mmCIF file of C-alpha atoms and ligand atoms in Angstrom:
data_model
loop_
_atom_site.group_PDB
_atom_site.id
_atom_site.type_symbol
_atom_site.label_atom_id
_atom_site.label_comp_id
_atom_site.label_asym_id
_atom_site.label_seq_id
_atom_site.Cartn_x
_atom_site.Cartn_y
_atom_site.Cartn_z
ATOM 1 C CA MET E 1 12.047 -7.769 -7.870
ATOM 2 C CA ARG E 2 14.832 -6.135 -5.899
ATOM 3 C CA HIS E 3 15.007 -2.454 -6.790
ATOM 4 C CA ASN E 4 18.249 -0.904 -5.591
ATOM 5 C CA ARG E 5 18.065 2.842 -5.248
ATOM 6 C CA PRO E 6 21.394 4.700 -5.015
ATOM 7 C CA GLY E 7 20.198 6.701 -1.993
ATOM 8 C CA LEU E 8 19.383 3.640 0.078
ATOM 9 C CA GLN E 9 22.110 1.686 1.830
ATOM 10 C CA GLN E 10 21.578 -1.883 0.727
ATOM 11 C CA TYR E 11 20.515 -4.086 2.422
ATOM 12 C CA PHE E 12 19.836 -2.205 5.621
ATOM 13 C CA SER E 13 17.295 0.111 4.022
ATOM 14 C CA ALA E 14 15.760 -1.541 0.999
ATOM 15 C CA SER E 15 12.665 -2.234 -1.008
ATOM 16 C CA THR E 16 11.531 -4.985 -3.331
ATOM 17 C CA ARG E 17 8.641 -4.647 -5.755
ATOM 18 C CA THR E 18 5.780 -6.868 -6.769
ATOM 19 C CA PRO E 19 5.887 -7.859 -10.484
ATOM 20 C CA ILE E 20 2.287 -6.698 -10.954
ATOM 21 C CA GLN E 21 2.550 -7.008 -14.757
ATOM 22 C CA ASP E 22 2.945 -10.787 -14.382
ATOM 23 C CA LEU E 23 0.172 -11.476 -11.850
ATOM 24 C CA ASP E 24 -3.533 -12.289 -12.250
ATOM 25 C CA GLY E 25 -6.492 -11.803 -9.924
ATOM 26 C CA ILE E 26 -6.179 -9.721 -6.752
ATOM 27 C CA ILE E 27 -4.127 -11.798 -4.271
ATOM 28 C CA THR E 28 -0.350 -11.329 -4.198
ATOM 29 C CA PRO E 29 1.569 -14.549 -3.477
ATOM 30 C CA ASN E 30 3.595 -14.154 -0.272
ATOM 31 C CA GLY E 31 6.913 -14.652 -2.058
ATOM 32 C CA LEU E 32 6.097 -11.759 -4.409
ATOM 33 C CA PHE E 33 4.667 -9.342 -1.840
ATOM 34 C CA TYR E 34 6.457 -5.978 -1.888
ATOM 35 C CA GLU E 35 8.868 -5.159 0.957
ATOM 36 C CA ARG E 36 10.211 -2.019 2.512
ATOM 37 C CA HIS E 37 12.381 -1.873 5.595
ATOM 38 C CA HIS E 38 14.507 0.812 7.197
ATOM 39 C CA ALA E 39 17.095 -1.242 9.051
ATOM 40 C CA GLY E 40 17.162 -4.773 7.741
ATOM 41 C CA ILE E 41 14.990 -7.728 8.684
ATOM 42 C CA PRO E 42 15.298 -8.761 12.329
ATOM 43 C CA ALA E 43 15.502 -12.434 13.291
ATOM 44 C CA ILE E 44 12.971 -12.785 16.110
ATOM 45 C CA ASP E 45 12.377 -15.845 18.289
ATOM 46 C CA PRO E 46 8.571 -15.969 18.538
ATOM 47 C CA ALA E 47 8.821 -17.619 21.966
ATOM 48 C CA GLN E 48 10.725 -14.591 23.246
ATOM 49 C CA HIS E 49 8.669 -11.909 21.488
ATOM 50 C CA ARG E 50 6.280 -9.762 23.561
ATOM 51 C CA LEU E 51 3.738 -7.040 22.803
ATOM 52 C CA LEU E 52 3.497 -4.306 25.463
ATOM 53 C CA VAL E 53 0.315 -2.223 25.693
ATOM 54 C CA HIS E 54 0.745 0.698 28.082
ATOM 55 C CA GLY E 55 0.227 4.443 28.635
ATOM 56 C CA LEU E 56 -3.302 5.774 29.129
ATOM 57 C CA VAL E 57 -4.796 2.349 29.916
ATOM 58 C CA GLU E 58 -6.430 0.888 33.025
ATOM 59 C CA ARG E 59 -4.187 -2.191 32.964
ATOM 60 C CA PRO E 60 -0.809 -2.231 31.193
ATOM 61 C CA LEU E 61 -0.543 -5.635 29.501
ATOM 62 C CA LEU E 62 2.334 -7.736 28.191
ATOM 63 C CA PHE E 63 1.315 -10.403 25.677
ATOM 64 C CA THR E 64 3.051 -13.504 24.379
ATOM 65 C CA LEU E 65 2.031 -14.637 20.892
ATOM 66 C CA ALA E 66 0.191 -17.604 22.395
ATOM 67 C CA GLU E 67 -1.843 -15.186 24.506
ATOM 68 C CA LEU E 68 -2.688 -13.011 21.485
ATOM 69 C CA ARG E 69 -3.827 -16.084 19.563
ATOM 70 C CA ARG E 70 -6.385 -16.846 22.305
ATOM 71 C CA PHE E 71 -8.416 -13.801 21.215
ATOM 72 C CA PRO E 72 -11.153 -14.333 18.593
ATOM 73 C CA SER E 73 -9.521 -14.029 15.155
ATOM 74 C CA VAL E 74 -10.639 -12.462 11.884
ATOM 75 C CA SER E 75 -9.400 -12.768 8.278
ATOM 76 C CA ARG E 76 -9.759 -9.887 5.832
ATOM 77 C CA ILE E 77 -8.448 -9.079 2.352
ATOM 78 C CA HIS E 78 -6.735 -5.686 2.073
ATOM 79 C CA PHE E 79 -4.116 -4.013 -0.084
ATOM 80 C CA LEU E 80 -0.939 -2.539 1.322
ATOM 81 C CA GLU E 81 0.845 0.265 -0.518
ATOM 82 C CA CYS E 82 4.026 2.226 0.158
ATOM 83 C CA SER E 83 3.411 5.984 0.381
ATOM 84 C CA GLY E 84 6.296 6.416 -2.081
ATOM 85 C CA ASN E 85 4.653 4.307 -4.821
ATOM 86 C CA PRO E 86 6.072 5.907 -6.937
ATOM 87 C CA GLY E 87 7.943 9.165 -6.427
ATOM 88 C CA PHE E 88 6.958 12.166 -8.560
ATOM 89 C CA ASN E 89 9.842 11.923 -11.004
ATOM 90 C CA VAL E 90 9.564 8.193 -11.603
ATOM 91 C CA HIS E 91 8.075 7.047 -14.899
ATOM 92 C CA GLY E 92 8.677 3.339 -14.623
ATOM 93 C CA GLU E 93 9.739 1.324 -17.641
ATOM 94 C CA THR E 94 7.515 -1.480 -16.353
ATOM 95 C CA ALA E 95 4.363 -1.623 -14.245
ATOM 96 C CA ALA E 96 6.457 -2.960 -11.342
ATOM 97 C CA ILE E 97 8.816 0.018 -11.457
ATOM 98 C CA ALA E 98 5.932 2.432 -12.012
ATOM 99 C CA ASN E 99 3.673 1.083 -9.271
ATOM 100 C CA GLY E 100 5.007 -2.193 -7.827
ATOM 101 C CA LEU E 101 5.083 -1.075 -4.205
ATOM 102 C CA VAL E 102 1.518 -2.324 -3.800
ATOM 103 C CA SER E 103 0.262 -5.817 -2.962
ATOM 104 C CA CYS E 104 -2.854 -7.465 -1.551
ATOM 105 C CA ALA E 105 -3.314 -10.372 0.845
ATOM 106 C CA GLU E 106 -5.723 -12.115 3.170
ATOM 107 C CA TRP E 107 -4.615 -11.097 6.649
ATOM 108 C CA THR E 108 -5.471 -13.032 9.814
ATOM 109 C CA GLY E 109 -5.162 -11.708 13.334
ATOM 110 C CA VAL E 110 -6.959 -9.966 16.181
ATOM 111 C CA PRO E 111 -8.862 -6.675 15.896
ATOM 112 C CA LEU E 112 -6.719 -4.071 17.650
ATOM 113 C CA ALA E 113 -9.911 -2.783 19.306
ATOM 114 C CA THR E 114 -10.272 -6.122 21.139
ATOM 115 C CA VAL E 115 -6.805 -5.833 22.679
ATOM 116 C CA LEU E 116 -7.218 -2.146 23.578
ATOM 117 C CA GLN E 117 -10.555 -2.935 25.242
ATOM 118 C CA ALA E 118 -8.840 -5.671 27.260
ATOM 119 C CA ALA E 119 -6.357 -3.074 28.514
ATOM 120 C CA GLY E 120 -9.099 -0.490 29.130
ATOM 121 C CA LEU E 121 -8.732 3.067 27.785
ATOM 122 C CA ARG E 122 -8.358 6.005 30.178
ATOM 123 C CA ASP E 123 -9.629 9.572 29.740
ATOM 124 C CA GLY E 124 -7.450 11.575 27.376
ATOM 125 C CA ALA E 125 -6.418 8.591 25.240
ATOM 126 C CA ALA E 126 -6.363 9.903 21.656
ATOM 127 C CA TRP E 127 -3.398 8.352 19.822
ATOM 128 C CA VAL E 128 -1.526 5.050 19.867
ATOM 129 C CA VAL E 129 2.201 5.026 19.103
ATOM 130 C CA ALA E 130 3.100 1.703 17.487
ATOM 131 C CA GLU E 131 6.744 0.608 17.606
ATOM 132 C CA GLY E 132 8.614 -2.195 15.864
ATOM 133 C CA ALA E 133 11.434 -4.411 17.123
ATOM 134 C CA ASP E 134 13.640 -3.768 14.083
ATOM 135 C CA GLY E 135 16.950 -1.913 14.171
ATOM 136 C CA ALA E 136 15.176 1.349 13.277
ATOM 137 C CA ALA E 137 12.614 0.930 16.105
ATOM 138 C CA MET E 138 10.225 2.093 13.379
ATOM 139 C CA ASN E 139 7.299 3.933 14.924
ATOM 140 C CA ARG E 140 4.205 5.838 13.895
ATOM 141 C CA SER E 141 1.385 7.553 15.777
ATOM 142 C CA VAL E 142 -2.101 6.313 14.878
ATOM 143 C CA PRO E 143 -5.362 8.105 15.759
ATOM 144 C CA LEU E 144 -7.282 6.124 18.382
ATOM 145 C CA ALA E 145 -10.434 6.174 16.225
ATOM 146 C CA THR E 146 -8.550 4.249 13.523
ATOM 147 C CA CYS E 147 -7.259 1.743 16.091
ATOM 148 C CA LEU E 148 -10.834 1.115 17.273
ATOM 149 C CA ASP E 149 -12.164 0.826 13.712
ATOM 150 C CA ASP E 150 -10.610 -1.719 11.322
ATOM 151 C CA ALA E 151 -6.998 -1.993 12.566
ATOM 152 C CA LEU E 152 -5.659 -5.535 13.003
ATOM 153 C CA LEU E 153 -2.836 -7.199 14.907
ATOM 154 C CA VAL E 154 -1.763 -9.679 12.238
ATOM 155 C CA TYR E 155 0.118 -12.959 12.586
ATOM 156 C CA SER E 156 -0.773 -14.702 9.301
ATOM 157 C CA GLN E 157 -0.783 -13.680 5.640
ATOM 158 C CA ASN E 158 -2.486 -15.725 2.920
ATOM 159 C CA GLY E 159 -2.927 -18.571 5.364
ATOM 160 C CA GLU E 160 0.652 -19.016 6.508
ATOM 161 C CA ARG E 161 2.577 -17.282 9.281
ATOM 162 C CA LEU E 162 3.952 -13.871 8.341
ATOM 163 C CA ARG E 163 7.302 -14.085 6.600
ATOM 164 C CA PRO E 164 10.260 -12.374 8.341
ATOM 165 C CA GLU E 165 10.261 -9.484 5.836
ATOM 166 C CA GLN E 166 6.554 -8.900 6.522
ATOM 167 C CA GLY E 167 6.975 -8.512 10.271
ATOM 168 C CA TYR E 168 7.099 -12.017 11.723
ATOM 169 C CA PRO E 169 5.837 -12.816 14.274
ATOM 170 C CA LEU E 170 3.412 -9.865 14.627
ATOM 171 C CA ARG E 171 2.554 -6.738 12.670
ATOM 172 C CA LEU E 172 0.010 -3.964 12.701
ATOM 173 C CA LEU E 173 -2.273 -3.612 9.679
ATOM 174 C CA LEU E 174 -4.067 -0.305 9.048
ATOM 175 C CA PRO E 175 -6.270 -0.887 5.976
ATOM 176 C CA GLY E 176 -6.060 1.924 3.428
ATOM 177 C CA TYR E 177 -3.260 3.788 5.193
ATOM 178 C CA GLU E 178 0.267 4.295 3.847
ATOM 179 C CA GLY E 179 2.230 1.088 4.318
ATOM 180 C CA ASN E 180 4.875 2.437 6.681
ATOM 181 C CA MET E 181 2.204 2.855 9.391
ATOM 182 C CA SER E 182 1.427 -0.865 9.453
ATOM 183 C CA ILE E 183 4.361 -1.378 11.826
ATOM 184 C CA LYS E 184 6.141 -4.703 11.378
ATOM 185 C CA TRP E 185 7.776 -6.758 14.152
ATOM 186 C CA LEU E 186 5.330 -4.972 16.464
ATOM 187 C CA ARG E 187 6.523 -4.874 20.099
ATOM 188 C CA ARG E 188 4.835 -1.859 21.704
ATOM 189 C CA LEU E 189 1.585 0.102 21.654
ATOM 190 C CA HIS E 190 1.799 3.288 23.726
ATOM 191 C CA VAL E 191 -1.588 4.959 24.307
ATOM 192 C CA VAL E 192 -1.072 8.729 24.546
ATOM 193 C CA ARG E 193 -2.803 12.135 24.270
ATOM 194 C CA GLU E 194 -0.752 13.585 21.392
ATOM 195 C CA PRO E 195 1.150 12.106 18.439
ATOM 196 C CA ALA E 196 4.808 11.337 19.151
ATOM 197 C CA GLN E 197 6.097 13.706 16.418
ATOM 198 C CA SER E 198 8.735 11.056 15.723
ATOM 199 C CA ARG E 199 11.275 11.189 12.910
ATOM 200 C CA GLU E 200 8.925 9.148 10.725
ATOM 201 C CA GLU E 201 6.148 11.773 10.955
ATOM 202 C CA THR E 202 8.175 15.000 10.988
ATOM 203 C CA SER E 203 11.049 14.622 8.522
ATOM 204 C CA LYS E 204 10.312 11.398 6.740
ATOM 205 C CA TYR E 205 6.685 10.740 5.838
ATOM 206 C CA THR E 206 5.564 14.340 5.378
ATOM 207 C CA ASP E 207 4.784 15.915 2.011
ATOM 208 C CA LEU E 208 6.769 19.077 1.210
ATOM 209 C CA MET E 209 4.618 21.647 -0.605
ATOM 210 C CA PRO E 210 5.783 24.320 -3.097
ATOM 211 C CA ASP E 211 5.445 27.094 -0.460
ATOM 212 C CA GLY E 212 7.850 25.339 1.908
ATOM 213 C CA THR E 213 5.245 24.063 4.338
ATOM 214 C CA ALA E 214 4.637 20.344 4.691
ATOM 215 C CA ARG E 215 1.523 18.235 4.823
ATOM 216 C CA GLN E 216 1.725 16.024 7.915
ATOM 217 C CA PHE E 217 -0.251 12.908 8.911
ATOM 218 C CA THR E 218 -1.368 12.209 5.351
ATOM 219 C CA PHE E 219 -2.439 8.674 6.094
ATOM 220 C CA VAL E 220 -4.876 7.560 3.407
ATOM 221 C CA MET E 221 -3.725 6.165 0.075
ATOM 222 C CA GLU E 222 -6.083 7.763 -2.452
ATOM 223 C CA ALA E 223 -7.749 5.942 -5.341
ATOM 224 C CA LYS E 224 -5.446 4.646 -8.039
ATOM 225 C CA SER E 225 -5.428 2.240 -10.956
ATOM 226 C CA ILE E 226 -2.826 0.923 -13.344
ATOM 227 C CA ILE E 227 -3.102 -1.198 -16.461
ATOM 228 C CA THR E 228 -0.843 -4.211 -15.922
ATOM 229 C CA ALA E 229 -1.334 -5.728 -19.397
ATOM 230 C CA PRO E 230 -0.447 -4.492 -21.882
ATOM 231 C CA SER E 231 2.160 -2.503 -19.938
ATOM 232 C CA GLY E 232 5.722 -1.231 -20.254
ATOM 233 C CA GLY E 233 8.260 -3.786 -21.436
ATOM 234 C CA GLN E 234 5.594 -6.049 -22.952
ATOM 235 C CA ARG E 235 4.875 -6.415 -26.666
ATOM 236 C CA LEU E 236 1.687 -7.063 -28.593
ATOM 237 C CA ALA E 237 2.581 -9.841 -31.027
ATOM 238 C CA GLN E 238 -0.308 -9.203 -33.416
ATOM 239 C CA ARG E 239 -3.193 -6.865 -34.120
ATOM 240 C CA GLY E 240 -6.716 -7.976 -33.225
ATOM 241 C CA PHE E 241 -8.137 -9.056 -29.876
ATOM 242 C CA HIS E 242 -6.318 -8.235 -26.639
ATOM 243 C CA GLU E 243 -7.675 -8.054 -23.114
ATOM 244 C CA ILE E 244 -6.689 -4.887 -21.286
ATOM 245 C CA THR E 245 -6.451 -5.681 -17.567
ATOM 246 C CA GLY E 246 -5.158 -4.056 -14.432
ATOM 247 C CA ILE E 247 -5.665 -3.333 -10.748
ATOM 248 C CA ALA E 248 -7.395 -0.509 -8.904
ATOM 249 C CA TRP E 249 -7.707 0.341 -5.227
ATOM 250 C CA SER E 250 -8.663 3.062 -2.770
ATOM 251 C CA GLY E 251 -7.737 3.635 0.852
ATOM 252 C CA ARG E 252 -11.158 5.209 1.378
ATOM 253 C CA GLY E 253 -13.239 2.133 0.587
ATOM 254 C CA LYS E 254 -14.411 0.263 -2.482
ATOM 255 C CA VAL E 255 -13.528 0.996 -6.088
ATOM 256 C CA ALA E 256 -16.752 2.164 -7.778
ATOM 257 C CA ARG E 257 -15.579 2.367 -11.384
ATOM 258 C CA VAL E 258 -12.514 2.038 -13.586
ATOM 259 C CA GLU E 259 -12.462 3.712 -16.975
ATOM 260 C CA VAL E 260 -9.983 2.859 -19.720
ATOM 261 C CA SER E 261 -9.150 4.927 -22.778
ATOM 262 C CA VAL E 262 -7.686 3.373 -25.925
ATOM 263 C CA ASP E 263 -7.312 6.752 -27.672
ATOM 264 C CA ASP E 264 -5.087 8.751 -25.268
ATOM 265 C CA GLY E 265 -7.953 10.061 -23.143
ATOM 266 C CA HIS E 266 -10.217 11.365 -25.903
ATOM 267 C CA SER E 267 -12.899 8.844 -24.981
ATOM 268 C CA TRP E 268 -13.309 6.467 -22.037
ATOM 269 C CA GLN E 269 -14.939 3.051 -21.647
ATOM 270 C CA GLU E 270 -16.054 1.438 -18.413
ATOM 271 C CA ALA E 271 -14.075 -1.681 -17.526
ATOM 272 C CA ALA E 272 -15.648 -4.759 -15.912
ATOM 273 C CA LEU E 273 -14.740 -5.190 -12.226
ATOM 274 C CA GLN E 274 -13.971 -8.667 -10.902
ATOM 275 C CA GLU E 275 -16.360 -9.717 -8.113
ATOM 276 C CA PRO E 276 -16.339 -9.503 -5.201
ATOM 277 C CA VAL E 277 -15.266 -5.859 -4.993
ATOM 278 C CA LEU E 278 -13.882 -5.534 -1.450
ATOM 279 C CA THR E 279 -13.247 -2.439 0.621
ATOM 280 C CA ARG E 280 -9.611 -1.301 0.709
ATOM 281 C CA ALA E 281 -8.565 -4.260 -1.444
ATOM 282 C CA LEU E 282 -7.108 -4.573 -4.924
ATOM 283 C CA THR E 283 -9.856 -4.730 -7.548
ATOM 284 C CA ARG E 284 -9.153 -6.418 -10.899
ATOM 285 C CA PHE E 285 -10.565 -4.703 -13.994
ATOM 286 C CA ARG E 286 -10.814 -5.968 -17.563
ATOM 287 C CA LEU E 287 -11.753 -4.502 -20.933
ATOM 288 C CA PRO E 288 -11.842 -6.392 -24.251
ATOM 289 C CA TRP E 289 -10.023 -4.481 -26.999
ATOM 290 C CA ARG E 290 -9.321 -4.883 -30.686
ATOM 291 C CA TRP E 291 -5.951 -3.354 -31.588
ATOM 292 C CA ASP E 292 -5.835 -1.940 -35.127
ATOM 293 C CA GLY E 293 -2.043 -1.895 -35.238
ATOM 294 C CA GLU E 294 -1.795 1.899 -34.886
ATOM 295 C CA SER E 295 0.243 3.681 -32.210
ATOM 296 C CA THR E 296 -1.908 4.855 -29.306
ATOM 297 C CA VAL E 297 -1.862 5.624 -25.573
ATOM 298 C CA ILE E 298 -3.929 3.663 -23.029
ATOM 299 C CA PRO E 299 -4.506 5.265 -19.608
ATOM 300 C CA SER E 300 -6.885 4.047 -16.871
ATOM 301 C CA ARG E 301 -8.570 6.035 -14.113
ATOM 302 C CA ALA E 302 -10.298 4.830 -10.954
ATOM 303 C CA THR E 303 -13.234 6.371 -9.092
ATOM 304 C CA ASP E 304 -13.921 5.196 -5.549
ATOM 305 C CA GLU E 305 -17.186 4.945 -3.646
ATOM 306 C CA THR E 306 -16.702 8.437 -2.189
ATOM 307 C CA GLY E 307 -16.782 9.849 -5.750
ATOM 308 C CA TYR E 308 -13.061 10.713 -5.716
ATOM 309 C CA VAL E 309 -11.513 10.412 -9.203
ATOM 310 C CA GLN E 310 -7.871 9.464 -9.799
ATOM 311 C CA PRO E 311 -6.077 12.605 -11.051
ATOM 312 C CA THR E 312 -3.740 13.172 -13.956
ATOM 313 C CA LEU E 313 -0.093 13.855 -13.104
ATOM 314 C CA GLU E 314 -0.576 17.436 -14.315
ATOM 315 C CA ALA E 315 -3.446 17.996 -11.867
ATOM 316 C CA LEU E 316 -1.492 16.477 -9.000
ATOM 317 C CA LEU E 317 1.622 18.558 -9.725
ATOM 318 C CA ALA E 318 -0.497 21.725 -9.956
ATOM 319 C CA ALA E 319 -1.992 21.008 -6.541
ATOM 320 C CA ARG E 320 1.091 19.794 -4.671
ATOM 321 C CA GLY E 321 4.246 20.426 -6.661
ATOM 322 C CA SER E 322 6.943 17.806 -7.100
ATOM 323 C CA GLN E 323 8.987 18.222 -3.905
ATOM 324 C CA SER E 324 7.270 15.398 -2.061
ATOM 325 C CA GLY E 325 8.192 11.794 -2.722
ATOM 326 C CA TYR E 326 4.864 10.577 -1.390
ATOM 327 C CA HIS E 327 1.230 10.095 -2.377
ATOM 328 C CA ASN E 328 1.548 10.095 -6.154
ATOM 329 C CA ASN E 329 -1.662 8.372 -7.300
ATOM 330 C CA ALA E 330 -1.614 9.844 -10.803
ATOM 331 C CA ILE E 331 -2.855 8.091 -13.933
ATOM 332 C CA THR E 332 -0.228 5.917 -15.659
ATOM 333 C CA PRO E 333 -0.446 6.185 -19.487
ATOM 334 C CA TRP E 334 1.115 3.376 -21.556
ATOM 335 C CA ARG E 335 2.050 4.008 -25.177
ATOM 336 C CA ILE E 336 1.541 1.201 -27.709
ATOM 337 C CA LEU E 337 3.932 1.613 -30.626
ATOM 338 C CA ALA E 338 3.057 0.410 -34.122
ATOM 339 C CA SER E 339 5.660 -2.335 -33.572
ATOM 340 C CA GLY E 340 3.565 -3.603 -30.657
ATOM 341 C CA GLU E 341 6.126 -2.525 -28.055
ATOM 342 C CA VAL E 342 4.699 -0.886 -24.948
ATOM 343 C CA ARG E 343 6.408 1.999 -23.146
ATOM 344 C CA HIS E 344 5.534 4.528 -20.451
ATOM 345 C CA ALA E 345 4.018 7.431 -22.418
ATOM 346 C CA ARG E 346 6.130 9.948 -20.461
ATOM 347 C CA LEU E 347 9.434 8.292 -21.339
HETATM 348 CO CO1 CO Y 1 1.562 10.408 3.940
#
């Protein structure tokens, strides 16, 4: 769903959202995967595309795609979420508007560690600056430890080649980190001692606090859940049985538990989690419910395997204020009206 924001110059800087209220399971079809780009979608000839690995390495290397595909490959299922999903003053009319900048896919590529080991790391190597071949030359600095852990150089998504809007022919994937760091149209990996302090990590993807300072390098997307049905814009046609279902995820690992309240947070019930529960992947939850026809509010809250519990919006605002547009993982409460209509409880 294209979501045109007045502040963004369409179509050079744009985003499209996943209609999460209309999807089942945990895998997002490629045609419905959310998008965000800063300078349009480049048209890249894969035969001409190269990946340069240089800086604090023993051997600077320049790869064609065919050469990258010679490395042993892996496929893993992970979510990807925009750090601005949603802003702090956005109470979406639908689940897509409230939280549709999140998707999940099976990604295939080469562990970044394999390629860095081929280049050989030199003393002092501590960060890797990843750069895209788009018009914005989008770049982010990534801690070396992350690059050597679960980072992937990806060329396929859900079994087919990446689509142009997802970084064809090559992208970085940093599981659990804010989406903008998974650089698309990847052309360069610069191994360095210190982060680049680029535009994207000084002015753009920092979190302004109430005292005027800013949180910087806030990489991890914290645990979140959202009920996708029933959700805003939908309508319960009759009282009686309804399945409450939704998605949960955490950038720190697996979802341990999702609780759902059908009485505006006075009491909570544990939802069933769809197996297998995968690390840093969307997790589907379900709770059977009998609607009595009365108006009520249904929030959900996720707890991840580290014990972190998804906060209320009030708790998040008390801790960080509302100046930042990023890292809002607050609980989304849906209000069921007696008519059966569903609305965001804050609207
Ligand atoms: Co951040």
